[in-house]
Coordinates of C-alpha atoms in Angstrom, one line a residue:
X1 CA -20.8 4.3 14.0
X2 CA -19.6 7.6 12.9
X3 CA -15.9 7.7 10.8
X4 CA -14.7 9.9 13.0
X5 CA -16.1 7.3 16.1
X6 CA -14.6 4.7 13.6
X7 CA -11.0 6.3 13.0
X8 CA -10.6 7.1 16.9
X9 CA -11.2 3.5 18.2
X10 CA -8.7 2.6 15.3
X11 CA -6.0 4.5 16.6
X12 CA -6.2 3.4 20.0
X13 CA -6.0 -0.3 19.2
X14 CA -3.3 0.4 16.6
X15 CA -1.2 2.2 19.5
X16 CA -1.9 -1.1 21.5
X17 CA -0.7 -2.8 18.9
X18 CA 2.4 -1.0 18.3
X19 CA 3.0 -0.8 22.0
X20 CA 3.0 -4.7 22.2
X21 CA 5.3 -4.9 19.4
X22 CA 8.0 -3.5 20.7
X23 CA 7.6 -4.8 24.3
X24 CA 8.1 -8.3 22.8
X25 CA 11.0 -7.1 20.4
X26 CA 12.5 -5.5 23.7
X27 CA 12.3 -8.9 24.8
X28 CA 13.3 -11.0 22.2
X29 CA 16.7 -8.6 21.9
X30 CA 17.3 -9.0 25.4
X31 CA 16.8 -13.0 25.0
X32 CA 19.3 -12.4 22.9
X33 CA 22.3 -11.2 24.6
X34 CA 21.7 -13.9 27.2
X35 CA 22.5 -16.4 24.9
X36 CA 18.9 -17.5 24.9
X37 CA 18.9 -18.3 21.2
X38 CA 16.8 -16.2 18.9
X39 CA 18.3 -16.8 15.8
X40 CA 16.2 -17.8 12.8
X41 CA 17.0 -20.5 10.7
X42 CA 19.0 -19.8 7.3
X43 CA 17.5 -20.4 3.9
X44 CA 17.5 -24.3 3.5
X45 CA 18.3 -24.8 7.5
X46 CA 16.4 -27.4 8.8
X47 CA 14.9 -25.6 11.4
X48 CA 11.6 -25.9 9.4
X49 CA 10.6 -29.8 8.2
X50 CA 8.1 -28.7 6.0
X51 CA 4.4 -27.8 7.3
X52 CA 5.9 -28.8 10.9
X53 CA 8.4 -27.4 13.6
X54 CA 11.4 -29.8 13.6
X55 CA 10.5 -29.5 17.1
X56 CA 7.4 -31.7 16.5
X57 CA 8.0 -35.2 16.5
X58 CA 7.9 -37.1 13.4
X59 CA 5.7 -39.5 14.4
X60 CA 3.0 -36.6 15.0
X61 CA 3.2 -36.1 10.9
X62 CA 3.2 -40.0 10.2
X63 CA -0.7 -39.6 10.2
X64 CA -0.8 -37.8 7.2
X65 CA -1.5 -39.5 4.0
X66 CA 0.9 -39.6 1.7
X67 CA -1.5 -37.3 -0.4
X68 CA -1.0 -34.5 1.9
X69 CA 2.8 -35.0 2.5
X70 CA 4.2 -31.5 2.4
X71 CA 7.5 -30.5 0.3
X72 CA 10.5 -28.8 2.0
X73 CA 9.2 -25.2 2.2
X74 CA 12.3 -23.4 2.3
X75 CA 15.0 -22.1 -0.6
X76 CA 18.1 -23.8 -1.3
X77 CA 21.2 -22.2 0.6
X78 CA 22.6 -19.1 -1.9
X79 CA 24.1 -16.1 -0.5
X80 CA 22.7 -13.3 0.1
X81 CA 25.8 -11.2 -1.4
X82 CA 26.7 -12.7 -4.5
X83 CA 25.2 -10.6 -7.6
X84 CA 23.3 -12.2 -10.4
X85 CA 25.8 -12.9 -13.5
X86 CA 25.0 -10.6 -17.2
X87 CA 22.1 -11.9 -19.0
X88 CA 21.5 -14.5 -16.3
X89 CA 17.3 -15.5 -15.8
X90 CA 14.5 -14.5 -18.3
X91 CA 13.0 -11.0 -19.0
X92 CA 9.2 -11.7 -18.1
X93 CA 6.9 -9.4 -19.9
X94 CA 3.9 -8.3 -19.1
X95 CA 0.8 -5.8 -20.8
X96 CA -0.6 -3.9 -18.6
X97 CA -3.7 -1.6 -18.7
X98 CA -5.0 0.9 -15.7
X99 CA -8.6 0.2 -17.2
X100 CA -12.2 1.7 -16.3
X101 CA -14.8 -0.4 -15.2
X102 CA -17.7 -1.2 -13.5
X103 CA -17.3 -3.0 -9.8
X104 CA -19.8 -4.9 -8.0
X105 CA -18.7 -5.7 -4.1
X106 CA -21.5 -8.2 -3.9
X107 CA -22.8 -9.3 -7.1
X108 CA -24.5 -12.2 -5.9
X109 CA -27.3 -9.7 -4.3
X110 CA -27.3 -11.5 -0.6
X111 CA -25.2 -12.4 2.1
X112 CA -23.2 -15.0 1.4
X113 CA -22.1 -15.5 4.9
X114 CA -25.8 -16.0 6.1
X115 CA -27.4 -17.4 2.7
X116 CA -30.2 -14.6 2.9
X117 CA -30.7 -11.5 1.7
X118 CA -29.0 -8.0 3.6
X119 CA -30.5 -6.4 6.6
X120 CA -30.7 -3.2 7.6
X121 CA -27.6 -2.8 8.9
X122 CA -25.7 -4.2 6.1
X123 CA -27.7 -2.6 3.3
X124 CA -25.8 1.0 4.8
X125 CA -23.0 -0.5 2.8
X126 CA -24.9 -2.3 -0.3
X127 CA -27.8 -0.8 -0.9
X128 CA -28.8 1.8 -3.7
X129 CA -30.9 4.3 -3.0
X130 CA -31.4 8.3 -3.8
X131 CA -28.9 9.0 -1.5
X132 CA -26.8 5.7 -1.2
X133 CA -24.8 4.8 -3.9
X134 CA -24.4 0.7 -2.7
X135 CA -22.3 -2.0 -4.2
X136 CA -21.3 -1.0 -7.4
X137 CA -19.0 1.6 -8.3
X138 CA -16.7 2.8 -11.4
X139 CA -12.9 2.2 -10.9
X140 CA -10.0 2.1 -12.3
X141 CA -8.1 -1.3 -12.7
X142 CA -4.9 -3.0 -13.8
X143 CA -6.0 -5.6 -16.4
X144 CA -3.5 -7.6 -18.7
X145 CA -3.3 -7.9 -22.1
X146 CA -1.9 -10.7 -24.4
X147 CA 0.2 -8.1 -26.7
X148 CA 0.9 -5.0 -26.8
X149 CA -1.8 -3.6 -29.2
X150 CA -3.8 -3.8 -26.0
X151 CA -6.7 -5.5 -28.5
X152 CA -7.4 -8.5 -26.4
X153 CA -7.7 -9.2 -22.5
X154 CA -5.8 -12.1 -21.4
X155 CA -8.6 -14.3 -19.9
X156 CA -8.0 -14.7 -15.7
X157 CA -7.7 -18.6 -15.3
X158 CA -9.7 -20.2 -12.6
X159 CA -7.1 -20.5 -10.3
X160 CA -7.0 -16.7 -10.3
X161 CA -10.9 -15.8 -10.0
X162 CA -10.5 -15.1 -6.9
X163 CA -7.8 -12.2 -7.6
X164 CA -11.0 -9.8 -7.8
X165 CA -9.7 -5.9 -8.1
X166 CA -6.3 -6.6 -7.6
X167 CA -4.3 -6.3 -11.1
X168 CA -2.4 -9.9 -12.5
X169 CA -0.2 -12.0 -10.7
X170 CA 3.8 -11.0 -12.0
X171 CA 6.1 -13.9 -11.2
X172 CA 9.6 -13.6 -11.5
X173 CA 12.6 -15.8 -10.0
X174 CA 15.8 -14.2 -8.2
X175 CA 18.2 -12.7 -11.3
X176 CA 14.9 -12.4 -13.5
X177 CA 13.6 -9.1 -15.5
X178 CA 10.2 -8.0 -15.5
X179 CA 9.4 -5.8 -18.1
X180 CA 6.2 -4.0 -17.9
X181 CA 4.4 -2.5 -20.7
X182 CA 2.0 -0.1 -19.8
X183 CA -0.6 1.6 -20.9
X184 CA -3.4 4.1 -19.1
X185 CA -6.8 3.6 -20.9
X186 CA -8.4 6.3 -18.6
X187 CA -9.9 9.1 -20.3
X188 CA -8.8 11.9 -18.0
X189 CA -6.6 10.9 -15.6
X190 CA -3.3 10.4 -15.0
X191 CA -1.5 6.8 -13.5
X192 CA 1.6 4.9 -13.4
X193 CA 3.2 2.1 -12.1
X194 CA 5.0 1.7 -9.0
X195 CA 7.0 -1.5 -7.7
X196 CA 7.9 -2.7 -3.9
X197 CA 11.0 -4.7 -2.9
X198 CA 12.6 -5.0 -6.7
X199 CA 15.1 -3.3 -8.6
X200 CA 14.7 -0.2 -10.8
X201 CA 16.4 2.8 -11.9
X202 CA 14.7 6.4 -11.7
X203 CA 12.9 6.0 -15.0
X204 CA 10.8 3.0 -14.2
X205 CA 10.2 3.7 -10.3
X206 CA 6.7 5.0 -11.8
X207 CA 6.7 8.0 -8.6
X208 CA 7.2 12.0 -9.6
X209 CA 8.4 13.9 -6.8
X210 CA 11.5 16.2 -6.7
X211 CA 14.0 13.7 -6.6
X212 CA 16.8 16.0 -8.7
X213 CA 16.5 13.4 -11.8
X214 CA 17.0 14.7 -15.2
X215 CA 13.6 15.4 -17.2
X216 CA 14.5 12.4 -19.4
X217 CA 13.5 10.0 -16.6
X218 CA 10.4 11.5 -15.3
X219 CA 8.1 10.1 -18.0
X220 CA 7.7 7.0 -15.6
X221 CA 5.9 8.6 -13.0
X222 CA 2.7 10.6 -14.7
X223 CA 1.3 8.6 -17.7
X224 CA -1.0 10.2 -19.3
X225 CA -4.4 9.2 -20.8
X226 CA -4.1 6.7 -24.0
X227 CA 0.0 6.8 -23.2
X228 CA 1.9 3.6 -22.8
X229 CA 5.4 3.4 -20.7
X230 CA 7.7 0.7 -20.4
X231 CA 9.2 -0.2 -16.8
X232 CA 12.1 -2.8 -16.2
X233 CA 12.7 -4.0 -13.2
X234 CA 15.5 -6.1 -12.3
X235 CA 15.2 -8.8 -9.6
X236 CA 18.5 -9.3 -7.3
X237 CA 18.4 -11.7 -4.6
X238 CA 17.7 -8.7 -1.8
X239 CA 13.9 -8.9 -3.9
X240 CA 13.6 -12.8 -3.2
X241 CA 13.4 -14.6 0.0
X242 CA 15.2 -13.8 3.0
X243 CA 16.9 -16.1 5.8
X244 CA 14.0 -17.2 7.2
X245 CA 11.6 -17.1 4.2
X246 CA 10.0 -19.7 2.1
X247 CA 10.7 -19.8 -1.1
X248 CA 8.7 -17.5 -2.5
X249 CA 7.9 -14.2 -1.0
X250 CA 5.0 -11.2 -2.0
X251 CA 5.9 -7.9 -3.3
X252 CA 3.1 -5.6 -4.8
X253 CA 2.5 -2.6 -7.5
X254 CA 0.4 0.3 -7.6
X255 CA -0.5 3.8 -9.3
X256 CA 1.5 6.6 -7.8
X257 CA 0.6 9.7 -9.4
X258 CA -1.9 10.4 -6.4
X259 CA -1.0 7.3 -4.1
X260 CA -4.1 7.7 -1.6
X261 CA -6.7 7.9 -4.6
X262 CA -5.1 5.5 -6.8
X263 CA -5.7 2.8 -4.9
X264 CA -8.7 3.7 -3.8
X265 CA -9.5 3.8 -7.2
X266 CA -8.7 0.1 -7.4
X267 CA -5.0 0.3 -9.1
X268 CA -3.1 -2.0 -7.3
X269 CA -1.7 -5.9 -7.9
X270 CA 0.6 -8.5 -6.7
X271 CA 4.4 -9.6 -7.4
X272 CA 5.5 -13.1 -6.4
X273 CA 9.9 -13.3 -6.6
X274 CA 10.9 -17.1 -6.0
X275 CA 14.1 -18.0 -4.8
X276 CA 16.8 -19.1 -7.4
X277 CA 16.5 -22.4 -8.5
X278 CA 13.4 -23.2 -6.5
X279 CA 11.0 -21.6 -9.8
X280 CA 9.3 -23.3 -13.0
X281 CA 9.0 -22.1 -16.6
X282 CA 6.5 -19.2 -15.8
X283 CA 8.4 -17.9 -12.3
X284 CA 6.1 -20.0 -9.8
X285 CA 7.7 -21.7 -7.0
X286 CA 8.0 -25.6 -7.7
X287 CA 7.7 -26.7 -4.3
X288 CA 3.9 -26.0 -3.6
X289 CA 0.9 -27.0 -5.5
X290 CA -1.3 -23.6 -5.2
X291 CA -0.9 -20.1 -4.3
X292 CA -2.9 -17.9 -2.9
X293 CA -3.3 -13.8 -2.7
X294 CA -5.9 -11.6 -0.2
X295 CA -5.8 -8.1 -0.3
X296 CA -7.6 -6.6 3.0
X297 CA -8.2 -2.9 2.8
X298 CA -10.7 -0.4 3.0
X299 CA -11.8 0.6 0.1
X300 CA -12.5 4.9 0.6
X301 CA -14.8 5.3 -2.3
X302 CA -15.0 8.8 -1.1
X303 CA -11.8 9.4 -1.8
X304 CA -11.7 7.7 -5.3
X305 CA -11.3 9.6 -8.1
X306 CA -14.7 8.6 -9.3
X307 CA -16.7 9.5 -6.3
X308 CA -18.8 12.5 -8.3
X309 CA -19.0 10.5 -11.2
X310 CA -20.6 7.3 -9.2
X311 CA -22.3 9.5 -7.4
X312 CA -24.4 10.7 -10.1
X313 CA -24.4 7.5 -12.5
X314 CA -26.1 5.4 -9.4
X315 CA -27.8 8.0 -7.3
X316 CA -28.3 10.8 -9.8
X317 CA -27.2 13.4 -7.4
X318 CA -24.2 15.4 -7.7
X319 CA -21.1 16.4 -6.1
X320 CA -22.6 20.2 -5.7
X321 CA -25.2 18.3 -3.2
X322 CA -23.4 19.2 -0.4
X323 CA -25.7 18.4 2.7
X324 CA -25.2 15.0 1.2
X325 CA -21.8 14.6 0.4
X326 CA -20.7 16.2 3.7
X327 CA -23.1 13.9 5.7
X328 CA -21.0 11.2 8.2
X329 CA -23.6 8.2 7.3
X330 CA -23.3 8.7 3.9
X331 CA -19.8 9.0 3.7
X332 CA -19.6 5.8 6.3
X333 CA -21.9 4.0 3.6
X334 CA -18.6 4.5 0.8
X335 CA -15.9 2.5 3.0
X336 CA -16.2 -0.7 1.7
X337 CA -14.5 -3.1 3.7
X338 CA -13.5 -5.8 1.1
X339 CA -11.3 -8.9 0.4
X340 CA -10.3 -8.5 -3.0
X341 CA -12.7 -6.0 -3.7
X342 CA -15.9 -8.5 -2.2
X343 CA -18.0 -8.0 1.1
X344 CA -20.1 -10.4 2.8
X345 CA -18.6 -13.7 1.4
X346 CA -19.0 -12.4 -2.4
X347 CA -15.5 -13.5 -2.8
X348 CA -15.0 -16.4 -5.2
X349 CA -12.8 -19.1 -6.2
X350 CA -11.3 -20.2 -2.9
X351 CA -11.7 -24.0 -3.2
X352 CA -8.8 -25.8 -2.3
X353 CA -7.8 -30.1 -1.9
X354 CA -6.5 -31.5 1.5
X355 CA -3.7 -32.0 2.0
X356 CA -2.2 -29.7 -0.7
X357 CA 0.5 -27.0 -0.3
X358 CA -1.0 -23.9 -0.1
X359 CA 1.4 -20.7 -0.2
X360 CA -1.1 -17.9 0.5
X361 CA 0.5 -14.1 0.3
X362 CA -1.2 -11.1 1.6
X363 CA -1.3 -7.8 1.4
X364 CA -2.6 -4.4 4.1
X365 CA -3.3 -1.3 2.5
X366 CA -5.6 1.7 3.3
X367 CA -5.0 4.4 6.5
X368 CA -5.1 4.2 10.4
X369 CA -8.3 2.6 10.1
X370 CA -6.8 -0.4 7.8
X371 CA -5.5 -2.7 11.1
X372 CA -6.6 -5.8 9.8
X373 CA -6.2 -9.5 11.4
X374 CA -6.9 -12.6 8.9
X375 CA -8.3 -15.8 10.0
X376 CA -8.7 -18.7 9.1
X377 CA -11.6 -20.8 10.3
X378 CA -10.4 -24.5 11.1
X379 CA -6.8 -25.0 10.0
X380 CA -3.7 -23.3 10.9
X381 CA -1.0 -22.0 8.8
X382 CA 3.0 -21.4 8.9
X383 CA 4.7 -18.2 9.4
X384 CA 8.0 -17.5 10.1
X385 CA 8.3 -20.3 11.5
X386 CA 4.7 -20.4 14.0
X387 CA 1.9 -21.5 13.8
X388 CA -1.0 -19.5 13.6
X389 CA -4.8 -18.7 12.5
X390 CA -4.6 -15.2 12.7
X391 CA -1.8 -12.8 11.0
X392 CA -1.5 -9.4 11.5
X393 CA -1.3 -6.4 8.5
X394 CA -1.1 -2.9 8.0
X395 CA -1.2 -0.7 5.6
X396 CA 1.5 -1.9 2.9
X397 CA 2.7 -4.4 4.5
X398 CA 3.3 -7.9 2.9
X399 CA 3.6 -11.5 4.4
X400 CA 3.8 -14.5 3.4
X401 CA 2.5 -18.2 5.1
X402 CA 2.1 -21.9 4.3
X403 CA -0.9 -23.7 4.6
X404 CA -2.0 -27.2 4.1
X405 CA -5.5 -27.7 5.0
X406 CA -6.6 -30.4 6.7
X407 CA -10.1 -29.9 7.5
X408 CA -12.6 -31.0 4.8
X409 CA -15.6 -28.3 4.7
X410 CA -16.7 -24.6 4.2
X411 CA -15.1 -21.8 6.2
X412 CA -14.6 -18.4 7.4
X413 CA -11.7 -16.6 6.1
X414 CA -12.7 -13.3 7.3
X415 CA -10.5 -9.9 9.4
X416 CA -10.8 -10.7 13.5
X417 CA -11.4 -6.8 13.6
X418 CA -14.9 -6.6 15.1
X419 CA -16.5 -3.6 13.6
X420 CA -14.6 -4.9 10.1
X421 CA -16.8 -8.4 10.0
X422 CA -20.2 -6.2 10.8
X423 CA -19.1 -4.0 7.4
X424 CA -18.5 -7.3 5.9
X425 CA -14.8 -7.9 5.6
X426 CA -15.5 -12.0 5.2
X427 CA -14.9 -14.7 2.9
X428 CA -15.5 -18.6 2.4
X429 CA -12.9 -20.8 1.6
X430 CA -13.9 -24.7 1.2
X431 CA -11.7 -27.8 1.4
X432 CA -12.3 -30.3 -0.5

């Protein structure tokens, strides 16, 4: 299937989509001024009893062992307009590099969705050839550092193999400061580092456009090669949960100097903000035992900024080729359609205990084509207040659900978008 094929069919069911969307919000407003009761439940309300509608009956929960008895998932009442008191919460520091590196989609050389090797249809995205460039590719990452010489990666824990491309986890509870020391370790280009949802004045929004600021607080937005910048960025409560959140909620960061080919370059990562109160020492929310974070995107590697340069280190033609680089397969062959930067079940580190609170966050980004539709094979999750197996993201947007799993075994965790699981947009999650 052509891009342009690809892009087309994209639009259309993302004009479905959007259509739909706003013939139930029609409804639900109209629901609304008959007194139908719409409402959502405040922060704290018990609306929610844990990994259950209140609605449910207790009994139907009794079954559970007490191993897999699930916490109250939302945040204790606060309001949402008091203002967080002078020198009130920690100042969380971080190191942050935009490093170069090697990627590998599928480093384990196979399917690992089928247990065999690719065939042909999948080699067009993971095969190298004279003319294809295949799974791995240079890009440009955030990686953290334990200081800020930059000497010394801080090793990625266990828990967070399964992070991939995206950059470190940043926790932060409501009235907390995140301070981020950054440096680009690219050798040409420029980056920086932009934050959703929190707090921040013009010279750590990490974004150059003509905004009328004073050239004193542009250095945020271009840093150059081998330059370091420091961003703070307060955390009110309009950064943490909302009414009807739990209590913890996803925010995310990326390179803004060229949006588009930043983070198709690879430069993006997650922010968690917990609810006041409801955090522990390093930020995390205390009332679940394991978070979770799945970026689904397609990844344009023809619109990275090291498309000539992978081009010639894996294929050894250049960018002056142009019969090639203007051909539709092979520019279809450079969308790689990934979880965390993985295809075909390459993704690790998704082994999770029954019964356990899972809090798993994730994140849309890409273009028209990036409608994607997570699902989990076997168990359900929470959100907003629903249950579900299937969530729905676009580009930039965040959400947020509970999950206990129930169902011992392997499973898909994989986008429902059809021509998404043929480019290999799928995962395995066990349950153990």
């Amino acid at each position: 299937m052509t891009k342009q094929r690809r892009t087309s069919l994209m639009l259309i069911a993302l004009s479905v989509t959007l259509a739909a969307f706003l013939s139930v919000s029609l409804m639900q407003e109209s629901q609304a001024t008959q007194g139908k009761g719409v409402s959502l439940p405040a922060i704290g309300s018990d609306k929610v009893c844990g990994d259950r509608l209140c609605s449910e009956s207790a009994d139907s929960s009794a079954s559970l062992s007490s191993s897999s008895f699930v916490k109250e998932t939302r945040a204790q009442p606060t309001s949402q307009t008091s203002e967080c008191k002078s020198n009130e919460g920690k100042t969380r520091t971080y190191y942050i590099a935009a490093d170069e590196v090697e990627w590998d989609y599928a480093p384990s050389g196979i399917n690992q969705m089928k247990g065999h090797e690719f065939n042909e249809d999948e080699n067009v995205f993971v095969a190298n050839s004279e003319d294809r460039i295949g799974s791995k590719y240079i890009k440009a990452l955030y990686r953290e550092y334990t200081d800020s010489t930059f000497s010394e990666l801080k090793p990625r824990t266990p828990e967070w193999q399964h992070l991939g491309t995206l950059g470190p986890v940043m926790h932060a509870e409501v009235c907390d400061t995140i301070k981020v020391v950054f440096k680009n370790n690219s050798d040409k280009l420029d980056y920086s580092v932009h934050p959703h949802g929190v707090f921040y004045d013009k010279e750590s929004e990490g974004a150059e456009y003509k905004d009328n600021s004073s050239p004193g607080t542009k250095a945020d937005g271009i840093v150059s090669p081998g330059q370091t910048h420091t961003y703070v960025w307060e955390v009110p409560e309009r950064a943490g949960p909302g009414p009807n959140d739990p209590s913890s909620i996803i925010w995310m960061y990326h390179s803004h100097v060229d949006s588009p080919m930043d983070t198709n370059s690879g430069l993006v990562g997650p922010i968690v903000v917990t609810a006041k109160g409801m955090a522990d020492s390093d930020g995390r929310p205390t009332d679940v035992d394991r978070e979770m974070i799945s970026l689904f995107t397609v990844s344009d590697e023809n619109s990275s900024h090291y498309f000539c340069e992978n081009l010639e280190t894996f294929t050894g033609e250049t960018c002056d080729n142009e019969e090639l680089v203007g051909d539709d397969d092979f520019a279809e062959s450079n969308l790689m359609h990934g979880i965390n930067g993985y295809v075909y079940g390459n993704l690790p580190g998704q082994t999770l205990n029954k019964g356990e609170h899972v809090r798993w966050y994730l994140i849309g980004m890409g273009t028209e084509v990036d409608l994607h539709t997570p699902h989990w094979h076997g168990n359900t999750v929470l959100w907003n207040g629903m249950r579900v197996d299937v969530m729905e993201l676009m580009p930039a947007s965040l959400k947020t659900v509970d999950f206990v799993p129930d169902n011992i075994g392997t499973w898909m965790f994989h986008c429902h978008v059809n021509d998404h699981i043929s480019a290999g947009m799928m995962s395995l999650f066990e349950v153990v």
